[in-house]
Each structure stands twice: as structure tokens, then as C-alpha cells.
Amino acid sequence: MGEPLIERAAADLVKSKYAIALTGAGISTESGIPDFRGPNGIWTRNPEAEMAAYQTYDKFLRDPKEYWQAVSSGISFYSILRQAEPNSGHHALAELEKLGILKCVITQNIDGLHRKAGSRRVLEYHGAVNRLRCPSCSSRFEFEEYELDNMDEPLLPLCKKCQNPLKLDVVHFNEPIPSDVAHQSLEETWKCDLMLICGTSAVVYPFAQLPRIARQREAEQEKKAKSGLYFVKEVAAAAIVEINAEPTPLTRDGISDYIIQGKTGDILPQVVEMVKQLLDR
Ligand code: NAD
């Protein structure tokens, strides 16, 4: 059943003029990083960890030192992310970009693996664990600049530009998406004619809104036009292809045209091989 759909996805990609990929924790499980909500996900097995995660951003606002204490005590998860290596799914997307087909990857993942695999246009919607960000002046710094892994006791890293407390460049629950990445992701969503959605349960908003916008953008544009805020032009809905171990709300709500069910590390390389064959013809 997978094979005709793999051929279909490859043909759709070759036909597309501006394909983008959206990725989630599922594409990194084959790099040894557990997802949150899959059958073996961290939160599926430990719902209390999910409750704790809802408090992290409040902690930073209340007392940045307390935040760094919590982040440091959970440093093992962040260290796993920093030390992980990309798998065949990440490499396949990097290759699709080199072939000139994929124009951008928008990822929810904070593990930095798309860049490590060689993808160049990557929007990290929820940030990345290998950077720090200043919520006051929006400056970003490489993690290594602060040597936080070597802390004997939790310190409070301060911004080198404005001296305010830094946090990880990771979007915690209740924290707004940084405006630069939110804006660029929306632009890519409006521009694409194919969206390849890999390994996300598509339940975390506002990220999960992006496929819905791509699918329903004609309607979206009409709505915005009534408020007088947006310029209206006719744009057809994008083709939406999912690759996931299991169906998602996008499958069930008819947002995606079809789903290729299975592991991204198996399926994406096959799609790329098929794309190459089609390009050679
Ligand atoms: P999720 O955990 O909610 O969903 C993962 C989805 O991927 C599930 O539908 C699961 O069935 C599927 N999946 C698992 N392994 C797969 C594989 N090998 N191939 C194909 N599909 C597979 O993840 P999400 O939708 O990305 O949302 C979770 C949030 O948690 C994100 O915001 C993300 O920032 C964060 N997170 C990131 C990482 C990471 O950076 N690697 C890891 C865990 C969670």
C-alpha cells in the first residue's frame, strides 16, 4: 500500500514549484530522541512530566534563577538532544533541498538535527537547545558561549547586549513564538504549493495551524479581506502530504490529501530515490 503512495508523493514533489516540509518529534525518534505523544512518548508514559512542562515559562518570568535550576536539573534531556545525530529522514530532506525541490523546512523540533544533516533553510519554530535567547532584546547566543553544561551550581546567564536574564532559545508552553520565525513561517505557508508533513501529531498550536492555513487559504484570504487588513489574490490550496506512523487530526479532518503511514527514516529516502529517477527521465 505504501509504494504507490511513495510514487505519488515523488511525482507531486517533482511537479511542485515551491515545496516545503513541516516536521515534528517523530522524525527524530529514529535518532534516539523520544517524542512526547507517540505510543512510547515521554508524556504518554509520564503525564506528570507534561504538567510540569506547563509551568516552565511562568517559572522564568517569576524567577529566572529558579528556571535555570529546573532546566539544569533536567539537563539530561537537553544534553541528549544536543548530542543526537541526524538519521536517514533528516538526510533525505537535506537531499531534497540540494535537488532544488524543497525550499524550506519548518520544524517544531528543538534538537537542531535538520541543520546538522545539511538542510540550509530551516525555520526552528520552537527554537533550538543549542542556543540561548534574550526575551528583552531578542538577541540569540550559541550555547557554548556560556559553558552552561560545566556549571557546578546553576548560574544566571545574562545577555551580553542588554544584561537581562537569558533563557534557552526554546519556546515553552504559554510563551509566544518569536515574531521573526512566526512571520517567516507564515510567509512560507502562503507561498508553498506542496507541504510535506513529517512526524508530527499536529496538536500543538499555533504550529498545527500552518497546514490548515495552507489548505484553506482561499477562505482565509476572504476572511482577512473583510476586515480590510490583507490584500486579496487568488491562490489555490496547497497539496498536503503526511508521513507519519499513525493518522493524525490532519488526516481525520481531511486537511491532508493522503498519508503515507510508516517511519520517516524508511519512507523519506524512498521518496528521494523516486524523485531522482523521475528527474533523470
Ligand atoms: P508529538 O510527540 O506530539 O508527535 C509525534 C508524532 O510522530 C506522533 O504522531 C507519532 O506517532 C509520530 N512518530 C513517531 N515516530 C515516528 C517515525 N519514526 N516516523 C513517523 N512518525 C513517527 O510531537 P510534535 O507533534 O512534534 O509535538 C511535540 C512538541 O514537543 C513539539 O513542539 C516539539 O518542539 C517538542 N519535542 C521536540 C523533540 C525534538 O526536538 N526532537 C522531541 C520531543 C518533543
mmCIF file of C-alpha atoms and ligand atoms in Angstrom:
data_model
loop_
_atom_site.group_PDB
_atom_site.id
_atom_site.type_symbol
_atom_site.label_atom_id
_atom_site.label_comp_id
_atom_site.label_asym_id
_atom_site.label_seq_id
_atom_site.Cartn_x
_atom_site.Cartn_y
_atom_site.Cartn_z
ATOM 1 C CA MET A 1 0.000 0.000 0.000
ATOM 2 C CA GLY A 2 2.924 2.359 0.831
ATOM 3 C CA GLU A 3 4.605 2.034 -2.573
ATOM 4 C CA PRO A 4 2.030 3.631 -4.893
ATOM 5 C CA LEU A 5 1.754 6.477 -2.382
ATOM 6 C CA ILE A 6 5.545 6.886 -2.319
ATOM 7 C CA GLU A 7 5.456 7.160 -6.118
ATOM 8 C CA ARG A 8 2.596 9.628 -5.877
ATOM 9 C CA ALA A 9 4.478 11.772 -3.349
ATOM 10 C CA ALA A 10 7.612 11.765 -5.527
ATOM 11 C CA ALA A 11 5.580 12.785 -8.584
ATOM 12 C CA ASP A 12 3.814 15.527 -6.619
ATOM 13 C CA LEU A 13 7.172 16.838 -5.390
ATOM 14 C CA VAL A 14 8.672 16.899 -8.885
ATOM 15 C CA LYS A 15 5.562 18.705 -10.172
ATOM 16 C CA SER A 16 5.614 21.287 -7.376
ATOM 17 C CA LYS A 17 7.102 24.767 -7.760
ATOM 18 C CA TYR A 18 7.549 25.594 -4.104
ATOM 19 C CA ALA A 19 7.542 22.596 -1.767
ATOM 20 C CA ILE A 20 8.194 22.967 1.958
ATOM 21 C CA ALA A 21 8.389 20.417 4.779
ATOM 22 C CA LEU A 22 6.923 20.638 8.269
ATOM 23 C CA THR A 23 8.471 18.307 10.814
ATOM 24 C CA GLY A 24 7.859 17.212 14.395
ATOM 25 C CA ALA A 25 9.324 14.992 17.085
ATOM 26 C CA GLY A 26 8.520 11.829 15.064
ATOM 27 C CA ILE A 27 11.307 12.481 12.549
ATOM 28 C CA SER A 28 13.854 12.404 15.395
ATOM 29 C CA THR A 29 12.710 9.255 17.222
ATOM 30 C CA GLU A 30 14.998 7.218 14.960
ATOM 31 C CA SER A 31 17.873 9.343 16.293
ATOM 32 C CA GLY A 32 17.094 8.013 19.766
ATOM 33 C CA ILE A 33 15.074 11.041 20.937
ATOM 34 C CA PRO A 34 11.673 10.011 22.282
ATOM 35 C CA ASP A 35 8.649 12.015 21.102
ATOM 36 C CA PHE A 36 6.043 13.326 23.550
ATOM 37 C CA ARG A 37 2.742 11.862 22.376
ATOM 38 C CA GLY A 38 3.582 8.797 20.301
ATOM 39 C CA PRO A 39 2.849 5.338 21.831
ATOM 40 C CA ASN A 40 6.245 5.411 23.655
ATOM 41 C CA GLY A 41 6.282 9.171 24.122
ATOM 42 C CA ILE A 42 7.665 10.819 27.274
ATOM 43 C CA TRP A 43 4.269 12.277 28.167
ATOM 44 C CA THR A 44 2.304 9.184 27.126
ATOM 45 C CA ARG A 45 4.325 7.283 29.747
ATOM 46 C CA ASN A 46 4.545 10.096 32.298
ATOM 47 C CA PRO A 47 1.625 12.585 32.213
ATOM 48 C CA GLU A 48 3.088 14.425 35.244
ATOM 49 C CA ALA A 49 6.063 15.490 33.141
ATOM 50 C CA GLU A 50 3.590 17.183 30.801
ATOM 51 C CA MET A 51 2.001 19.071 33.727
ATOM 52 C CA ALA A 52 5.453 20.231 34.875
ATOM 53 C CA ALA A 53 6.291 21.460 31.379
ATOM 54 C CA TYR A 54 3.306 23.847 31.502
ATOM 55 C CA GLN A 55 4.987 25.657 34.439
ATOM 56 C CA THR A 56 8.429 26.228 32.912
ATOM 57 C CA TYR A 57 7.812 29.608 31.268
ATOM 58 C CA ASP A 58 5.984 31.014 34.310
ATOM 59 C CA LYS A 59 8.992 29.966 36.344
ATOM 60 C CA PHE A 60 11.267 32.034 34.108
ATOM 61 C CA LEU A 61 9.016 35.100 34.394
ATOM 62 C CA ARG A 62 8.731 34.742 38.181
ATOM 63 C CA ASP A 63 12.325 33.915 38.985
ATOM 64 C CA PRO A 64 14.890 33.270 36.215
ATOM 65 C CA LYS A 65 17.263 31.649 38.719
ATOM 66 C CA GLU A 66 14.616 29.108 39.664
ATOM 67 C CA TYR A 67 14.055 28.481 35.937
ATOM 68 C CA TRP A 68 17.762 27.748 35.420
ATOM 69 C CA GLN A 69 17.730 25.435 38.410
ATOM 70 C CA ALA A 70 14.837 23.478 36.870
ATOM 71 C CA VAL A 71 16.417 23.478 33.409
ATOM 72 C CA SER A 72 19.735 22.313 34.854
ATOM 73 C CA SER A 73 18.122 19.518 36.834
ATOM 74 C CA GLY A 74 16.500 18.355 33.612
ATOM 75 C CA ILE A 75 19.722 18.964 31.699
ATOM 76 C CA SER A 76 19.983 15.300 30.734
ATOM 77 C CA PHE A 77 17.051 15.628 28.260
ATOM 78 C CA TYR A 78 18.575 18.761 26.725
ATOM 79 C CA SER A 79 22.019 17.089 26.622
ATOM 80 C CA ILE A 80 20.533 14.074 24.807
ATOM 81 C CA LEU A 81 19.121 16.484 22.239
ATOM 82 C CA ARG A 82 22.442 18.300 21.808
ATOM 83 C CA GLN A 83 24.399 15.076 21.349
ATOM 84 C CA ALA A 84 21.982 13.331 18.969
ATOM 85 C CA GLU A 85 22.880 12.698 15.333
ATOM 86 C CA PRO A 86 20.584 13.067 12.323
ATOM 87 C CA ASN A 87 19.035 9.946 10.767
ATOM 88 C CA SER A 88 18.126 8.963 7.209
ATOM 89 C CA GLY A 89 14.893 11.027 7.376
ATOM 90 C CA HIS A 90 16.790 14.266 8.125
ATOM 91 C CA HIS A 91 19.357 13.450 5.436
ATOM 92 C CA ALA A 92 16.620 12.763 2.877
ATOM 93 C CA LEU A 93 15.093 16.211 3.445
ATOM 94 C CA ALA A 94 18.543 17.828 3.117
ATOM 95 C CA GLU A 95 18.983 15.991 -0.185
ATOM 96 C CA LEU A 96 15.592 17.144 -1.450
ATOM 97 C CA GLU A 97 16.742 20.711 -0.790
ATOM 98 C CA LYS A 98 20.011 20.119 -2.690
ATOM 99 C CA LEU A 99 17.967 18.758 -5.613
ATOM 100 C CA GLY A 100 16.237 22.141 -5.700
ATOM 101 C CA ILE A 101 12.821 20.706 -4.820
ATOM 102 C CA LEU A 102 12.428 21.527 -1.140
ATOM 103 C CA LYS A 103 12.623 25.242 -0.438
ATOM 104 C CA CYS A 104 12.388 25.270 3.342
ATOM 105 C CA VAL A 105 11.955 23.097 6.450
ATOM 106 C CA ILE A 106 9.812 24.441 9.279
ATOM 107 C CA THR A 107 10.394 22.275 12.322
ATOM 108 C CA GLN A 108 8.896 22.084 15.775
ATOM 109 C CA ASN A 109 11.956 20.201 16.923
ATOM 110 C CA ILE A 110 14.456 21.834 19.200
ATOM 111 C CA ASP A 111 17.241 19.310 18.537
ATOM 112 C CA GLY A 112 18.982 21.139 15.666
ATOM 113 C CA LEU A 113 19.202 17.910 13.616
ATOM 114 C CA HIS A 114 17.996 19.353 10.302
ATOM 115 C CA ARG A 115 20.920 21.799 10.264
ATOM 116 C CA LYS A 116 23.314 19.028 11.341
ATOM 117 C CA ALA A 117 22.064 16.945 8.393
ATOM 118 C CA GLY A 118 22.877 19.779 5.989
ATOM 119 C CA SER A 119 19.497 21.463 5.444
ATOM 120 C CA ARG A 120 20.179 25.158 4.940
ATOM 121 C CA ARG A 121 16.800 26.875 5.001
ATOM 122 C CA VAL A 122 15.461 25.793 8.376
ATOM 123 C CA LEU A 123 12.947 27.691 10.494
ATOM 124 C CA GLU A 124 13.061 26.397 14.057
ATOM 125 C CA TYR A 125 9.548 27.295 15.165
ATOM 126 C CA HIS A 126 10.110 26.315 18.786
ATOM 127 C CA GLY A 127 13.772 27.311 18.856
ATOM 128 C CA ALA A 128 16.765 25.058 19.463
ATOM 129 C CA VAL A 129 18.537 23.774 22.574
ATOM 130 C CA ASN A 130 21.954 24.786 21.275
ATOM 131 C CA ARG A 131 21.154 28.498 21.587
ATOM 132 C CA LEU A 132 20.149 30.996 24.288
ATOM 133 C CA ARG A 133 17.765 33.900 23.700
ATOM 134 C CA CYS A 134 17.200 37.196 25.457
ATOM 135 C CA PRO A 135 13.443 37.807 25.800
ATOM 136 C CA SER A 136 14.133 41.530 26.385
ATOM 137 C CA CYS A 137 16.143 42.429 23.260
ATOM 138 C CA SER A 138 15.685 39.205 21.174
ATOM 139 C CA SER A 139 19.456 38.597 20.856
ATOM 140 C CA ARG A 140 20.484 34.982 20.390
ATOM 141 C CA PHE A 141 23.743 33.331 21.508
ATOM 142 C CA GLU A 142 25.339 29.962 20.919
ATOM 143 C CA PHE A 143 25.055 27.665 23.931
ATOM 144 C CA GLU A 144 28.860 27.139 24.008
ATOM 145 C CA GLU A 145 29.452 30.842 24.598
ATOM 146 C CA TYR A 146 28.159 30.328 28.131
ATOM 147 C CA GLU A 147 29.560 26.887 29.078
ATOM 148 C CA LEU A 148 26.360 26.059 30.948
ATOM 149 C CA ASP A 149 26.978 22.316 30.842
ATOM 150 C CA ASN A 150 30.006 22.867 33.115
ATOM 151 C CA MET A 151 28.110 24.673 35.853
ATOM 152 C CA ASP A 152 28.857 23.458 39.375
ATOM 153 C CA GLU A 153 25.761 25.233 40.554
ATOM 154 C CA PRO A 154 23.063 26.849 38.418
ATOM 155 C CA LEU A 155 24.120 30.333 37.363
ATOM 156 C CA LEU A 156 22.039 33.021 35.795
ATOM 157 C CA PRO A 157 23.332 33.711 32.266
ATOM 158 C CA LEU A 158 22.908 37.369 31.310
ATOM 159 C CA CYS A 159 22.542 38.896 27.860
ATOM 160 C CA LYS A 160 25.843 40.259 26.529
ATOM 161 C CA LYS A 161 23.969 43.141 24.888
ATOM 162 C CA CYS A 162 21.425 44.319 27.479
ATOM 163 C CA GLN A 163 22.390 42.403 30.653
ATOM 164 C CA ASN A 164 18.903 40.948 31.161
ATOM 165 C CA PRO A 165 18.443 37.255 32.068
ATOM 166 C CA LEU A 166 18.682 34.810 29.178
ATOM 167 C CA LYS A 167 16.606 31.694 28.707
ATOM 168 C CA LEU A 168 17.097 28.730 26.412
ATOM 169 C CA ASP A 169 16.087 29.611 22.850
ATOM 170 C CA VAL A 170 13.250 27.139 23.279
ATOM 171 C CA VAL A 171 9.568 28.054 23.222
ATOM 172 C CA HIS A 172 7.958 26.727 26.380
ATOM 173 C CA PHE A 173 4.198 26.364 26.878
ATOM 174 C CA ASN A 174 2.442 29.751 27.185
ATOM 175 C CA GLU A 175 5.437 31.503 25.652
ATOM 176 C CA PRO A 176 4.875 33.419 22.423
ATOM 177 C CA ILE A 177 6.602 32.196 19.265
ATOM 178 C CA PRO A 178 9.430 34.665 18.491
ATOM 179 C CA SER A 179 7.974 37.101 15.958
ATOM 180 C CA ASP A 180 10.752 36.656 13.341
ATOM 181 C CA VAL A 181 10.229 32.900 12.986
ATOM 182 C CA ALA A 182 6.417 33.155 13.273
ATOM 183 C CA HIS A 183 6.348 35.701 10.465
ATOM 184 C CA GLN A 184 8.700 33.778 8.141
ATOM 185 C CA SER A 185 6.813 30.511 8.722
ATOM 186 C CA LEU A 186 3.563 32.167 7.763
ATOM 187 C CA GLU A 187 5.152 33.593 4.624
ATOM 188 C CA GLU A 188 6.417 30.141 3.607
ATOM 189 C CA THR A 189 2.967 28.680 4.267
ATOM 190 C CA TRP A 190 1.339 31.243 1.993
ATOM 191 C CA LYS A 191 3.954 30.707 -0.688
ATOM 192 C CA CYS A 192 4.098 26.889 -0.868
ATOM 193 C CA ASP A 193 2.176 24.733 -3.336
ATOM 194 C CA LEU A 194 3.112 21.482 -1.549
ATOM 195 C CA MET A 195 3.537 20.807 2.152
ATOM 196 C CA LEU A 196 5.230 17.583 3.240
ATOM 197 C CA ILE A 197 4.348 16.972 6.890
ATOM 198 C CA CYS A 198 6.628 14.501 8.659
ATOM 199 C CA GLY A 199 6.269 13.002 12.136
ATOM 200 C CA THR A 200 4.032 15.435 13.937
ATOM 201 C CA SER A 201 0.851 14.704 15.857
ATOM 202 C CA ALA A 202 -0.266 18.195 14.746
ATOM 203 C CA VAL A 203 -1.898 19.083 18.036
ATOM 204 C CA VAL A 204 0.437 21.840 19.252
ATOM 205 C CA TYR A 205 -0.769 25.312 18.227
ATOM 206 C CA PRO A 206 -0.018 27.672 16.559
ATOM 207 C CA PHE A 207 2.269 25.323 14.560
ATOM 208 C CA ALA A 208 -0.651 22.983 13.805
ATOM 209 C CA GLN A 209 -2.453 25.921 12.220
ATOM 210 C CA LEU A 210 0.071 26.120 9.355
ATOM 211 C CA PRO A 211 -1.265 23.100 7.372
ATOM 212 C CA ARG A 212 -4.799 24.357 7.936
ATOM 213 C CA ILE A 213 -3.862 27.762 6.537
ATOM 214 C CA ALA A 214 -2.171 26.133 3.526
ATOM 215 C CA ARG A 215 -5.260 24.005 2.896
ATOM 216 C CA GLN A 216 -7.849 26.675 3.496
ATOM 217 C CA ARG A 217 -6.032 29.783 2.415
ATOM 218 C CA GLU A 218 -8.622 30.872 -0.126
ATOM 219 C CA ALA A 219 -11.157 31.027 2.689
ATOM 220 C CA GLU A 220 -8.581 32.628 4.988
ATOM 221 C CA GLN A 221 -7.894 35.338 2.465
ATOM 222 C CA GLU A 222 -11.581 36.159 2.120
ATOM 223 C CA LYS A 223 -11.937 36.424 5.876
ATOM 224 C CA LYS A 224 -8.939 38.707 6.200
ATOM 225 C CA ALA A 225 -10.171 40.837 3.314
ATOM 226 C CA LYS A 226 -13.456 41.618 5.105
ATOM 227 C CA SER A 227 -11.513 43.157 7.948
ATOM 228 C CA GLY A 228 -9.676 45.242 5.376
ATOM 229 C CA LEU A 229 -6.282 44.146 6.627
ATOM 230 C CA TYR A 230 -5.000 41.997 3.773
ATOM 231 C CA PHE A 231 -4.562 42.251 0.060
ATOM 232 C CA VAL A 232 -6.661 39.599 -1.690
ATOM 233 C CA LYS A 233 -5.385 37.464 -4.511
ATOM 234 C CA GLU A 234 -6.470 34.090 -5.777
ATOM 235 C CA VAL A 235 -4.166 31.317 -4.591
ATOM 236 C CA ALA A 236 -5.054 27.651 -4.903
ATOM 237 C CA ALA A 237 -4.809 25.466 -1.809
ATOM 238 C CA ALA A 238 -1.512 23.604 -1.416
ATOM 239 C CA ALA A 239 -1.207 19.842 -1.809
ATOM 240 C CA ILE A 240 -0.700 18.345 1.644
ATOM 241 C CA VAL A 241 1.124 15.049 2.126
ATOM 242 C CA GLU A 242 1.662 13.441 5.525
ATOM 243 C CA ILE A 243 4.258 10.860 6.514
ATOM 244 C CA ASN A 244 3.505 9.542 9.974
ATOM 245 C CA ALA A 245 3.488 6.339 11.984
ATOM 246 C CA GLU A 246 -0.218 6.862 12.667
ATOM 247 C CA PRO A 247 -3.116 9.015 11.408
ATOM 248 C CA THR A 248 -3.380 12.499 12.922
ATOM 249 C CA PRO A 249 -6.119 15.147 13.211
ATOM 250 C CA LEU A 250 -4.927 16.424 9.807
ATOM 251 C CA THR A 251 -5.730 13.004 8.338
ATOM 252 C CA ARG A 252 -9.066 12.754 10.113
ATOM 253 C CA ASP A 253 -10.178 16.315 9.273
ATOM 254 C CA GLY A 254 -9.320 15.874 5.586
ATOM 255 C CA ILE A 255 -6.618 18.562 5.734
ATOM 256 C CA SER A 256 -4.048 16.240 4.182
ATOM 257 C CA ASP A 257 -4.620 14.786 0.707
ATOM 258 C CA TYR A 258 -3.087 11.486 1.776
ATOM 259 C CA ILE A 259 -0.905 9.925 4.436
ATOM 260 C CA ILE A 260 1.985 7.528 3.904
ATOM 261 C CA GLN A 261 1.886 5.505 7.078
ATOM 262 C CA GLY A 262 5.260 4.341 8.427
ATOM 263 C CA LYS A 263 8.624 5.572 9.645
ATOM 264 C CA THR A 264 10.051 8.757 8.175
ATOM 265 C CA GLY A 265 13.532 7.145 8.235
ATOM 266 C CA ASP A 266 12.253 4.400 5.894
ATOM 267 C CA ILE A 267 9.890 6.373 3.697
ATOM 268 C CA LEU A 268 11.683 9.665 3.041
ATOM 269 C CA PRO A 269 14.791 8.035 1.486
ATOM 270 C CA GLN A 270 12.499 6.013 -0.814
ATOM 271 C CA VAL A 271 10.682 9.187 -1.844
ATOM 272 C CA VAL A 272 14.029 10.858 -2.632
ATOM 273 C CA GLU A 273 15.187 7.859 -4.714
ATOM 274 C CA MET A 274 11.954 8.002 -6.699
ATOM 275 C CA VAL A 275 12.304 11.773 -7.165
ATOM 276 C CA LYS A 276 15.805 11.262 -8.573
ATOM 277 C CA GLN A 277 14.530 8.625 -11.002
ATOM 278 C CA LEU A 278 11.799 10.981 -12.202
ATOM 279 C CA LEU A 279 14.279 13.845 -12.621
ATOM 280 C CA ASP A 280 16.611 11.592 -14.672
ATOM 281 C CA ARG A 281 13.879 10.600 -17.109
HETATM 282 P P1 NAD B 1 4.417 14.539 19.155
HETATM 283 O O1 NAD B 1 5.216 13.779 20.161
HETATM 284 O O2 NAD B 1 3.175 15.199 19.625
HETATM 285 O O3 NAD B 1 4.033 13.578 17.920
HETATM 286 C C1 NAD B 1 4.977 12.794 17.228
HETATM 287 C C2 NAD B 1 4.261 12.089 16.089
HETATM 288 O O4 NAD B 1 5.212 11.413 15.287
HETATM 289 C C3 NAD B 1 3.253 11.041 16.557
HETATM 290 O O5 NAD B 1 2.099 11.131 15.740
HETATM 291 C C4 NAD B 1 3.996 9.713 16.349
HETATM 292 O O6 NAD B 1 3.123 8.636 16.103
HETATM 293 C C5 NAD B 1 4.822 10.044 15.130
HETATM 294 N N1 NAD B 1 6.075 9.284 15.009
HETATM 295 C C6 NAD B 1 6.898 8.831 15.977
HETATM 296 N N2 NAD B 1 7.988 8.239 15.448
HETATM 297 C C7 NAD B 1 7.838 8.294 14.107
HETATM 298 C C8 NAD B 1 8.632 7.882 12.994
HETATM 299 N N3 NAD B 1 9.817 7.274 13.154
HETATM 300 N N4 NAD B 1 8.180 8.125 11.742
HETATM 301 C C9 NAD B 1 6.992 8.746 11.541
HETATM 302 N N5 NAD B 1 6.187 9.160 12.549
HETATM 303 C C10 NAD B 1 6.619 8.958 13.811
HETATM 304 O O7 NAD B 1 5.401 15.576 18.502
HETATM 305 P P2 NAD B 1 5.141 17.006 17.888
HETATM 306 O O8 NAD B 1 3.900 16.983 17.068
HETATM 307 O O9 NAD B 1 6.410 17.422 17.247
HETATM 308 O O10 NAD B 1 4.852 17.945 19.145
HETATM 309 C C11 NAD B 1 5.652 17.842 20.297
HETATM 310 C C12 NAD B 1 6.336 19.112 20.765
HETATM 311 O O11 NAD B 1 7.426 18.691 21.607
HETATM 312 C C13 NAD B 1 6.959 19.925 19.683
HETATM 313 O O12 NAD B 1 6.587 21.215 19.901
HETATM 314 C C14 NAD B 1 8.480 19.784 19.857
HETATM 315 O O13 NAD B 1 9.084 21.059 19.987
HETATM 316 C C15 NAD B 1 8.693 19.124 21.179
HETATM 317 N N6 NAD B 1 9.609 17.943 21.109
HETATM 318 C C16 NAD B 1 10.744 18.034 20.377
HETATM 319 C C17 NAD B 1 11.596 16.957 20.305
HETATM 320 C C18 NAD B 1 12.825 17.098 19.468
HETATM 321 O O14 NAD B 1 13.317 18.205 19.295
HETATM 322 N N7 NAD B 1 13.331 16.014 18.896
HETATM 323 C C19 NAD B 1 11.305 15.765 20.984
HETATM 324 C C20 NAD B 1 10.119 15.706 21.739
HETATM 325 C C21 NAD B 1 9.265 16.801 21.789
#
